[in-house]
C-alpha cells in the first residue's frame, strides 16, 4: 500500500533537475545530487572567496586581511552558497537565459540552506542586484529578483526592488581584473530618488544585496557604497549570492 502511495506521489513530484530521478523535493533536487554540488564550505569569512584547503577555522583571505571591503564602504560580509562550477553554472544559465523557474527554486533553496546553516544576523531588507533597463527589456526579468523573492518569502524578510537603479549599462565584466571592474562600475548605480525609498532607507540599518553570481564582488561593493551615501546613519550591507567564481589558480575545479 505504502509503495503504491509513494509511486503515486512520485508521479506528482517534479523530477530532480540534475539526475531526473523522482526522489526530488519540491525545490527540484534529490538528496544525492544536493550532496554532490560544489558547496562553498571553506572560504574567506568576509568575502566568501573559495579556499582550496580546509583550514578548519574561520579565516580571512589575504586581500581582506590587508583591506576588508567595508574599509572602502563596500559590503560588510558576503555569503556564497556554491562554487560557480558545473552543474551550478548550467543551472544559473538555465534561469538567466531560459527563464527556468525550477532552476531558480533549486538555486534559491541552496542559498537558503547555506544562510540557515551559517545563522548570520538577518537583514531587515533584501534588495536584488539591479540590472539595466535595457537588459531588463531584452530578458523581461531580473534573475537576482527571482532568487530574492523566493528567499524573502522563505526567510520572512521583506524584499524591495527598485531601491537602486543601474544607470549605466556596463559592458561585460568578463576578463577584467578587480581594479578594471571597479573603474567600469564607478557611478553605475544610483539610489531611486522617490521619497518613499528615501523614507524606507532611513528606517533600515541592515540590508542584504542578492545576486546570482559574484565574481570579484565589485558590483556588490559599488551598491553598498551607493546605499551608504544615501543615508545619514550607519548601515550594514551584506552580499548574498548563490555562487562565487573561483579565484585564479584555484585547483577546486580539479576535485
Ligand atoms: Zn538528483
Ligand atoms: Zn576575503
PDB file of C-alpha atoms and ligand atoms in Angstrom:
ATOM      1  CA  UNK A   1       0.000   0.000   0.000  1.00  0.00           C
ATOM      2  CA  UNK A   2       2.734   2.407   1.043  1.00  0.00           C
ATOM      3  CA  UNK A   3       4.760   1.797  -2.064  1.00  0.00           C
ATOM      4  CA  UNK A   4       1.626   2.441  -4.101  1.00  0.00           C
ATOM      5  CA  UNK A   5       1.218   5.837  -2.376  1.00  0.00           C
ATOM      6  CA  UNK A   6       4.900   6.514  -2.891  1.00  0.00           C
ATOM      7  CA  UNK A   7       4.573   5.727  -6.562  1.00  0.00           C
ATOM      8  CA  UNK A   8       1.582   7.999  -6.822  1.00  0.00           C
ATOM      9  CA  UNK A   9       3.415  10.828  -5.054  1.00  0.00           C
ATOM     10  CA  UNK A  10       6.445  10.371  -7.243  1.00  0.00           C
ATOM     11  CA  UNK A  11       4.213  10.994 -10.235  1.00  0.00           C
ATOM     12  CA  UNK A  12       3.166  14.312  -8.755  1.00  0.00           C
ATOM     13  CA  UNK A  13       6.567  15.480  -7.522  1.00  0.00           C
ATOM     14  CA  UNK A  14       8.842  17.162 -10.055  1.00  0.00           C
ATOM     15  CA  UNK A  15      11.870  15.126 -11.150  1.00  0.00           C
ATOM     16  CA  UNK A  16      15.332  16.110  -9.902  1.00  0.00           C
ATOM     17  CA  UNK A  17      16.693  18.701 -12.313  1.00  0.00           C
ATOM     18  CA  UNK A  18      20.136  17.139 -12.137  1.00  0.00           C
ATOM     19  CA  UNK A  19      19.516  13.385 -12.410  1.00  0.00           C
ATOM     20  CA  UNK A  20      15.849  13.153 -13.465  1.00  0.00           C
ATOM     21  CA  UNK A  21      15.084  10.773 -10.608  1.00  0.00           C
ATOM     22  CA  UNK A  22      11.710  11.041  -8.941  1.00  0.00           C
ATOM     23  CA  UNK A  23      13.171  11.339  -5.456  1.00  0.00           C
ATOM     24  CA  UNK A  24      13.368  15.121  -5.646  1.00  0.00           C
ATOM     25  CA  UNK A  25      11.769  17.547  -3.224  1.00  0.00           C
ATOM     26  CA  UNK A  26       9.582  20.475  -4.271  1.00  0.00           C
ATOM     27  CA  UNK A  27      12.714  22.526  -4.903  1.00  0.00           C
ATOM     28  CA  UNK A  28      13.624  20.114  -7.700  1.00  0.00           C
ATOM     29  CA  UNK A  29      16.648  18.336  -6.277  1.00  0.00           C
ATOM     30  CA  UNK A  30      17.277  14.947  -4.706  1.00  0.00           C
ATOM     31  CA  UNK A  31      19.460  14.420  -1.600  1.00  0.00           C
ATOM     32  CA  UNK A  32      22.241  12.664  -3.575  1.00  0.00           C
ATOM     33  CA  UNK A  33      22.603  15.464  -6.118  1.00  0.00           C
ATOM     34  CA  UNK A  34      22.500  18.092  -3.363  1.00  0.00           C
ATOM     35  CA  UNK A  35      25.361  16.324  -1.560  1.00  0.00           C
ATOM     36  CA  UNK A  36      27.422  16.330  -4.744  1.00  0.00           C
ATOM     37  CA  UNK A  37      27.025  20.035  -5.521  1.00  0.00           C
ATOM     38  CA  UNK A  38      30.212  22.140  -5.187  1.00  0.00           C
ATOM     39  CA  UNK A  39      29.362  23.707  -1.820  1.00  0.00           C
ATOM     40  CA  UNK A  40      31.430  26.688  -0.713  1.00  0.00           C
ATOM     41  CA  UNK A  41      32.362  25.183   2.637  1.00  0.00           C
ATOM     42  CA  UNK A  42      35.855  26.594   3.013  1.00  0.00           C
ATOM     43  CA  UNK A  43      36.043  30.252   2.194  1.00  0.00           C
ATOM     44  CA  UNK A  44      37.051  33.691   3.403  1.00  0.00           C
ATOM     45  CA  UNK A  45      34.919  34.716   6.378  1.00  0.00           C
ATOM     46  CA  UNK A  46      34.495  38.212   4.898  1.00  0.00           C
ATOM     47  CA  UNK A  47      34.316  37.983   1.087  1.00  0.00           C
ATOM     48  CA  UNK A  48      33.430  34.271   0.686  1.00  0.00           C
ATOM     49  CA  UNK A  49      36.363  33.665  -1.678  1.00  0.00           C
ATOM     50  CA  UNK A  50      36.680  29.879  -2.009  1.00  0.00           C
ATOM     51  CA  UNK A  51      39.796  28.297  -0.483  1.00  0.00           C
ATOM     52  CA  UNK A  52      41.426  25.179  -1.926  1.00  0.00           C
ATOM     53  CA  UNK A  53      42.037  23.740   1.512  1.00  0.00           C
ATOM     54  CA  UNK A  54      40.083  23.328   4.695  1.00  0.00           C
ATOM     55  CA  UNK A  55      41.809  25.456   7.335  1.00  0.00           C
ATOM     56  CA  UNK A  56      39.468  24.043   9.931  1.00  0.00           C
ATOM     57  CA  UNK A  57      38.814  27.524  11.273  1.00  0.00           C
ATOM     58  CA  UNK A  58      37.154  30.741  10.255  1.00  0.00           C
ATOM     59  CA  UNK A  59      39.873  32.655   8.460  1.00  0.00           C
ATOM     60  CA  UNK A  60      40.169  35.624   6.162  1.00  0.00           C
ATOM     61  CA  UNK A  61      41.814  35.816   2.701  1.00  0.00           C
ATOM     62  CA  UNK A  62      44.929  37.883   2.013  1.00  0.00           C
ATOM     63  CA  UNK A  63      43.023  40.736   0.341  1.00  0.00           C
ATOM     64  CA  UNK A  64      40.533  41.101   3.200  1.00  0.00           C
ATOM     65  CA  UNK A  65      43.348  40.884   5.721  1.00  0.00           C
ATOM     66  CA  UNK A  66      45.017  43.849   4.032  1.00  0.00           C
ATOM     67  CA  UNK A  67      41.866  45.795   3.372  1.00  0.00           C
ATOM     68  CA  UNK A  68      38.384  44.417   4.051  1.00  0.00           C
ATOM     69  CA  UNK A  69      35.787  45.698   1.525  1.00  0.00           C
ATOM     70  CA  UNK A  70      33.911  47.759   4.137  1.00  0.00           C
ATOM     71  CA  UNK A  71      37.042  49.814   4.731  1.00  0.00           C
ATOM     72  CA  UNK A  72      36.210  51.409   1.370  1.00  0.00           C
ATOM     73  CA  UNK A  73      32.494  51.478   2.242  1.00  0.00           C
ATOM     74  CA  UNK A  74      31.941  48.221   0.349  1.00  0.00           C
ATOM     75  CA  UNK A  75      29.944  45.295   1.748  1.00  0.00           C
ATOM     76  CA  UNK A  76      30.460  44.032   5.295  1.00  0.00           C
ATOM     77  CA  UNK A  77      30.186  40.322   4.645  1.00  0.00           C
ATOM     78  CA  UNK A  78      29.485  38.086   1.677  1.00  0.00           C
ATOM     79  CA  UNK A  79      27.826  34.682   1.810  1.00  0.00           C
ATOM     80  CA  UNK A  80      28.092  32.470  -1.275  1.00  0.00           C
ATOM     81  CA  UNK A  81      26.491  29.039  -1.154  1.00  0.00           C
ATOM     82  CA  UNK A  82      28.197  27.287  -4.053  1.00  0.00           C
ATOM     83  CA  UNK A  83      31.160  27.415  -6.387  1.00  0.00           C
ATOM     84  CA  UNK A  84      30.406  28.646  -9.875  1.00  0.00           C
ATOM     85  CA  UNK A  85      31.246  25.305 -11.445  1.00  0.00           C
ATOM     86  CA  UNK A  86      29.137  22.709 -13.308  1.00  0.00           C
ATOM     87  CA  UNK A  87      26.362  21.847 -12.706  1.00  0.00           C
ATOM     88  CA  UNK A  88      25.743  25.142 -10.845  1.00  0.00           C
ATOM     89  CA  UNK A  89      26.820  27.247 -13.834  1.00  0.00           C
ATOM     90  CA  UNK A  90      24.326  25.399 -16.082  1.00  0.00           C
ATOM     91  CA  UNK A  91      21.522  25.993 -13.578  1.00  0.00           C
ATOM     92  CA  UNK A  92      22.395  29.699 -13.383  1.00  0.00           C
ATOM     93  CA  UNK A  93      22.241  29.925 -17.180  1.00  0.00           C
ATOM     94  CA  UNK A  94      19.003  27.932 -17.314  1.00  0.00           C
ATOM     95  CA  UNK A  95      17.420  30.543 -15.048  1.00  0.00           C
ATOM     96  CA  UNK A  96      19.010  33.558 -16.714  1.00  0.00           C
ATOM     97  CA  UNK A  97      18.747  32.598 -20.363  1.00  0.00           C
ATOM     98  CA  UNK A  98      15.708  30.313 -20.451  1.00  0.00           C
ATOM     99  CA  UNK A  99      13.650  31.644 -17.539  1.00  0.00           C
ATOM    100  CA  UNK A 100      13.780  28.162 -15.995  1.00  0.00           C
ATOM    101  CA  UNK A 101      11.874  28.726 -12.743  1.00  0.00           C
ATOM    102  CA  UNK A 102      12.655  25.233 -11.463  1.00  0.00           C
ATOM    103  CA  UNK A 103      16.371  26.072 -11.650  1.00  0.00           C
ATOM    104  CA  UNK A 104      15.618  29.303  -9.783  1.00  0.00           C
ATOM    105  CA  UNK A 105      13.873  27.376  -6.998  1.00  0.00           C
ATOM    106  CA  UNK A 106      16.783  24.951  -6.705  1.00  0.00           C
ATOM    107  CA  UNK A 107      19.360  27.763  -6.528  1.00  0.00           C
ATOM    108  CA  UNK A 108      17.313  29.796  -4.047  1.00  0.00           C
ATOM    109  CA  UNK A 109      16.897  26.703  -1.862  1.00  0.00           C
ATOM    110  CA  UNK A 110      20.688  26.164  -1.836  1.00  0.00           C
ATOM    111  CA  UNK A 111      21.252  29.767  -0.758  1.00  0.00           C
ATOM    112  CA  UNK A 112      18.559  29.477   1.895  1.00  0.00           C
ATOM    113  CA  UNK A 113      20.117  26.300   3.333  1.00  0.00           C
ATOM    114  CA  UNK A 114      23.540  27.942   3.335  1.00  0.00           C
ATOM    115  CA  UNK A 115      22.256  31.049   5.122  1.00  0.00           C
ATOM    116  CA  UNK A 116      20.394  28.982   7.698  1.00  0.00           C
ATOM    117  CA  UNK A 117      23.435  26.832   8.389  1.00  0.00           C
ATOM    118  CA  UNK A 118      25.598  29.930   8.905  1.00  0.00           C
ATOM    119  CA  UNK A 119      22.996  31.595  11.066  1.00  0.00           C
ATOM    120  CA  UNK A 120      24.078  35.187  10.392  1.00  0.00           C
ATOM    121  CA  UNK A 121      22.355  38.305  11.768  1.00  0.00           C
ATOM    122  CA  UNK A 122      19.443  38.618   9.403  1.00  0.00           C
ATOM    123  CA  UNK A 123      18.931  41.855   7.483  1.00  0.00           C
ATOM    124  CA  UNK A 124      15.774  43.953   7.723  1.00  0.00           C
ATOM    125  CA  UNK A 125      15.564  44.287   3.960  1.00  0.00           C
ATOM    126  CA  UNK A 126      16.600  42.339   0.870  1.00  0.00           C
ATOM    127  CA  UNK A 127      17.316  44.127  -2.393  1.00  0.00           C
ATOM    128  CA  UNK A 128      18.082  42.343  -5.657  1.00  0.00           C
ATOM    129  CA  UNK A 129      21.171  43.389  -7.615  1.00  0.00           C
ATOM    130  CA  UNK A 130      19.667  45.655 -10.280  1.00  0.00           C
ATOM    131  CA  UNK A 131      20.152  45.140 -13.993  1.00  0.00           C
ATOM    132  CA  UNK A 132      19.993  47.936 -16.549  1.00  0.00           C
ATOM    133  CA  UNK A 133      16.585  48.842 -18.052  1.00  0.00           C
ATOM    134  CA  UNK A 134      17.752  47.818 -21.498  1.00  0.00           C
ATOM    135  CA  UNK A 135      18.847  44.394 -20.306  1.00  0.00           C
ATOM    136  CA  UNK A 136      15.585  44.035 -18.399  1.00  0.00           C
ATOM    137  CA  UNK A 137      13.666  44.713 -21.608  1.00  0.00           C
ATOM    138  CA  UNK A 138      15.682  42.132 -23.513  1.00  0.00           C
ATOM    139  CA  UNK A 139      15.316  39.487 -20.825  1.00  0.00           C
ATOM    140  CA  UNK A 140      11.967  40.568 -19.324  1.00  0.00           C
ATOM    141  CA  UNK A 141      13.059  39.654 -15.800  1.00  0.00           C
ATOM    142  CA  UNK A 142      15.924  40.060 -13.362  1.00  0.00           C
ATOM    143  CA  UNK A 143      17.256  36.690 -12.221  1.00  0.00           C
ATOM    144  CA  UNK A 144      18.516  38.201  -8.943  1.00  0.00           C
ATOM    145  CA  UNK A 145      14.949  39.277  -8.191  1.00  0.00           C
ATOM    146  CA  UNK A 146      13.619  35.758  -8.871  1.00  0.00           C
ATOM    147  CA  UNK A 147      16.039  34.352  -6.290  1.00  0.00           C
ATOM    148  CA  UNK A 148      15.478  37.289  -3.926  1.00  0.00           C
ATOM    149  CA  UNK A 149      11.700  36.887  -3.965  1.00  0.00           C
ATOM    150  CA  UNK A 150      11.903  33.192  -3.096  1.00  0.00           C
ATOM    151  CA  UNK A 151      14.368  33.912  -0.306  1.00  0.00           C
ATOM    152  CA  UNK A 152      12.296  36.797   1.008  1.00  0.00           C
ATOM    153  CA  UNK A 153       9.274  34.526   1.331  1.00  0.00           C
ATOM    154  CA  UNK A 154      11.171  31.695   2.968  1.00  0.00           C
ATOM    155  CA  UNK A 155      13.196  33.781   5.415  1.00  0.00           C
ATOM    156  CA  UNK A 156      10.336  36.229   6.013  1.00  0.00           C
ATOM    157  CA  UNK A 157      12.434  39.278   5.208  1.00  0.00           C
ATOM    158  CA  UNK A 158      10.827  41.968   3.042  1.00  0.00           C
ATOM    159  CA  UNK A 159      12.226  42.487  -0.444  1.00  0.00           C
ATOM    160  CA  UNK A 160      12.191  45.834  -2.178  1.00  0.00           C
ATOM    161  CA  UNK A 161      13.024  46.121  -5.828  1.00  0.00           C
ATOM    162  CA  UNK A 162      13.980  49.425  -7.442  1.00  0.00           C
ATOM    163  CA  UNK A 163      15.811  50.875  -4.413  1.00  0.00           C
ATOM    164  CA  UNK A 164      18.938  51.023  -6.526  1.00  0.00           C
ATOM    165  CA  UNK A 165      18.970  51.536 -10.257  1.00  0.00           C
ATOM    166  CA  UNK A 166      21.709  50.658 -12.680  1.00  0.00           C
ATOM    167  CA  UNK A 167      22.063  53.817 -14.711  1.00  0.00           C
ATOM    168  CA  UNK A 168      24.940  52.718 -16.909  1.00  0.00           C
ATOM    169  CA  UNK A 169      24.631  49.577 -18.990  1.00  0.00           C
ATOM    170  CA  UNK A 170      28.133  48.464 -18.128  1.00  0.00           C
ATOM    171  CA  UNK A 171      29.892  46.352 -20.717  1.00  0.00           C
ATOM    172  CA  UNK A 172      30.503  42.758 -19.733  1.00  0.00           C
ATOM    173  CA  UNK A 173      32.833  42.465 -16.773  1.00  0.00           C
ATOM    174  CA  UNK A 174      34.274  39.241 -18.136  1.00  0.00           C
ATOM    175  CA  UNK A 175      38.027  39.228 -18.465  1.00  0.00           C
ATOM    176  CA  UNK A 176      38.501  42.352 -16.339  1.00  0.00           C
ATOM    177  CA  UNK A 177      40.528  42.342 -13.160  1.00  0.00           C
ATOM    178  CA  UNK A 178      39.386  43.760  -9.831  1.00  0.00           C
ATOM    179  CA  UNK A 179      40.665  47.283 -10.476  1.00  0.00           C
ATOM    180  CA  UNK A 180      39.252  47.429 -14.013  1.00  0.00           C
ATOM    181  CA  UNK A 181      35.892  46.167 -12.781  1.00  0.00           C
ATOM    182  CA  UNK A 182      35.733  48.848 -10.143  1.00  0.00           C
ATOM    183  CA  UNK A 183      36.565  51.576 -12.653  1.00  0.00           C
ATOM    184  CA  UNK A 184      33.984  50.135 -15.020  1.00  0.00           C
ATOM    185  CA  UNK A 185      31.320  50.357 -12.337  1.00  0.00           C
ATOM    186  CA  UNK A 186      32.033  53.824 -10.995  1.00  0.00           C
ATOM    187  CA  UNK A 187      28.731  55.696 -10.889  1.00  0.00           C
ATOM    188  CA  UNK A 188      26.958  52.741 -12.432  1.00  0.00           C
ATOM    189  CA  UNK A 189      24.374  52.730  -9.631  1.00  0.00           C
ATOM    190  CA  UNK A 190      22.077  55.368  -8.234  1.00  0.00           C
ATOM    191  CA  UNK A 191      19.508  55.331  -5.431  1.00  0.00           C
ATOM    192  CA  UNK A 192      15.938  55.837  -6.637  1.00  0.00           C
ATOM    193  CA  UNK A 193      15.059  59.417  -5.771  1.00  0.00           C
ATOM    194  CA  UNK A 194      11.453  58.815  -4.673  1.00  0.00           C
ATOM    195  CA  UNK A 195      10.500  59.955  -1.161  1.00  0.00           C
ATOM    196  CA  UNK A 196       9.131  56.523  -0.257  1.00  0.00           C
ATOM    197  CA  UNK A 197      12.533  54.919  -0.956  1.00  0.00           C
ATOM    198  CA  UNK A 198      14.329  57.651   0.986  1.00  0.00           C
ATOM    199  CA  UNK A 199      11.955  57.067   3.892  1.00  0.00           C
ATOM    200  CA  UNK A 200      12.476  53.310   3.730  1.00  0.00           C
ATOM    201  CA  UNK A 201      16.259  53.660   3.736  1.00  0.00           C
ATOM    202  CA  UNK A 202      16.147  55.926   6.781  1.00  0.00           C
ATOM    203  CA  UNK A 203      14.363  53.147   8.660  1.00  0.00           C
ATOM    204  CA  UNK A 204      16.754  50.267   7.984  1.00  0.00           C
ATOM    205  CA  UNK A 205      20.177  49.575   9.435  1.00  0.00           C
ATOM    206  CA  UNK A 206      20.914  46.250   7.783  1.00  0.00           C
ATOM    207  CA  UNK A 207      20.416  45.319   4.133  1.00  0.00           C
ATOM    208  CA  UNK A 208      21.395  42.260   2.093  1.00  0.00           C
ATOM    209  CA  UNK A 209      22.005  42.552  -1.644  1.00  0.00           C
ATOM    210  CA  UNK A 210      21.033  39.375  -3.504  1.00  0.00           C
ATOM    211  CA  UNK A 211      22.734  38.225  -6.669  1.00  0.00           C
ATOM    212  CA  UNK A 212      23.089  35.007  -8.618  1.00  0.00           C
ATOM    213  CA  UNK A 213      26.863  35.020  -9.137  1.00  0.00           C
ATOM    214  CA  UNK A 214      29.656  37.001  -7.501  1.00  0.00           C
ATOM    215  CA  UNK A 215      32.972  37.276  -9.302  1.00  0.00           C
ATOM    216  CA  UNK A 216      35.190  39.901  -7.676  1.00  0.00           C
ATOM    217  CA  UNK A 217      32.424  41.471  -5.600  1.00  0.00           C
ATOM    218  CA  UNK A 218      32.923  44.816  -7.382  1.00  0.00           C
ATOM    219  CA  UNK A 219      29.187  45.282  -8.127  1.00  0.00           C
ATOM    220  CA  UNK A 220      28.151  44.454  -4.548  1.00  0.00           C
ATOM    221  CA  UNK A 221      30.788  46.871  -3.246  1.00  0.00           C
ATOM    222  CA  UNK A 222      29.542  49.635  -5.510  1.00  0.00           C
ATOM    223  CA  UNK A 223      25.908  49.059  -4.487  1.00  0.00           C
ATOM    224  CA  UNK A 224      26.939  49.118  -0.816  1.00  0.00           C
ATOM    225  CA  UNK A 225      28.779  52.418  -1.348  1.00  0.00           C
ATOM    226  CA  UNK A 226      25.785  53.907  -3.154  1.00  0.00           C
ATOM    227  CA  UNK A 227      23.405  52.851  -0.370  1.00  0.00           C
ATOM    228  CA  UNK A 228      25.638  54.241   2.361  1.00  0.00           C
ATOM    229  CA  UNK A 229      25.939  57.575   0.584  1.00  0.00           C
ATOM    230  CA  UNK A 230      22.152  57.862   0.592  1.00  0.00           C
ATOM    231  CA  UNK A 231      21.703  57.612   4.355  1.00  0.00           C
ATOM    232  CA  UNK A 232      22.972  59.604   7.328  1.00  0.00           C
ATOM    233  CA  UNK A 233      23.223  56.667   9.733  1.00  0.00           C
ATOM    234  CA  UNK A 234      25.444  53.621   9.928  1.00  0.00           C
ATOM    235  CA  UNK A 235      24.319  50.900   7.544  1.00  0.00           C
ATOM    236  CA  UNK A 236      25.356  47.271   7.479  1.00  0.00           C
ATOM    237  CA  UNK A 237      25.318  45.839   3.963  1.00  0.00           C
ATOM    238  CA  UNK A 238      25.793  42.137   3.264  1.00  0.00           C
ATOM    239  CA  UNK A 239      26.094  40.487  -0.123  1.00  0.00           C
ATOM    240  CA  UNK A 240      24.331  37.141  -0.530  1.00  0.00           C
ATOM    241  CA  UNK A 241      24.845  35.208  -3.711  1.00  0.00           C
ATOM    242  CA  UNK A 242      24.126  31.728  -4.942  1.00  0.00           C
ATOM    243  CA  UNK A 243      27.579  31.100  -6.380  1.00  0.00           C
ATOM    244  CA  UNK A 244      31.081  32.533  -6.258  1.00  0.00           C
ATOM    245  CA  UNK A 245      33.558  32.137  -9.098  1.00  0.00           C
ATOM    246  CA  UNK A 246      36.859  30.528  -8.173  1.00  0.00           C
ATOM    247  CA  UNK A 247      39.919  32.718  -7.748  1.00  0.00           C
ATOM    248  CA  UNK A 248      42.593  32.481 -10.460  1.00  0.00           C
ATOM    249  CA  UNK A 249      44.874  29.495  -9.903  1.00  0.00           C
ATOM    250  CA  UNK A 250      42.281  27.713  -7.802  1.00  0.00           C
ATOM    251  CA  UNK A 251      42.522  23.953  -8.009  1.00  0.00           C
ATOM    252  CA  UNK A 252      38.971  23.365  -6.881  1.00  0.00           C
ATOM    253  CA  UNK A 253      37.751  22.579 -10.389  1.00  0.00           C
ATOM    254  CA  UNK A 254      40.061  19.564 -10.408  1.00  0.00           C
ATOM    255  CA  UNK A 255      38.358  17.879  -7.445  1.00  0.00           C
TER     256      UNK A 255
HETATM  257 ZN1  LIG B   1      19.230  14.092  -8.393  1.00  0.00          ZN
HETATM  258 ZN1  LIG B   2      38.269  37.782   1.608  1.00  0.00          ZN
END
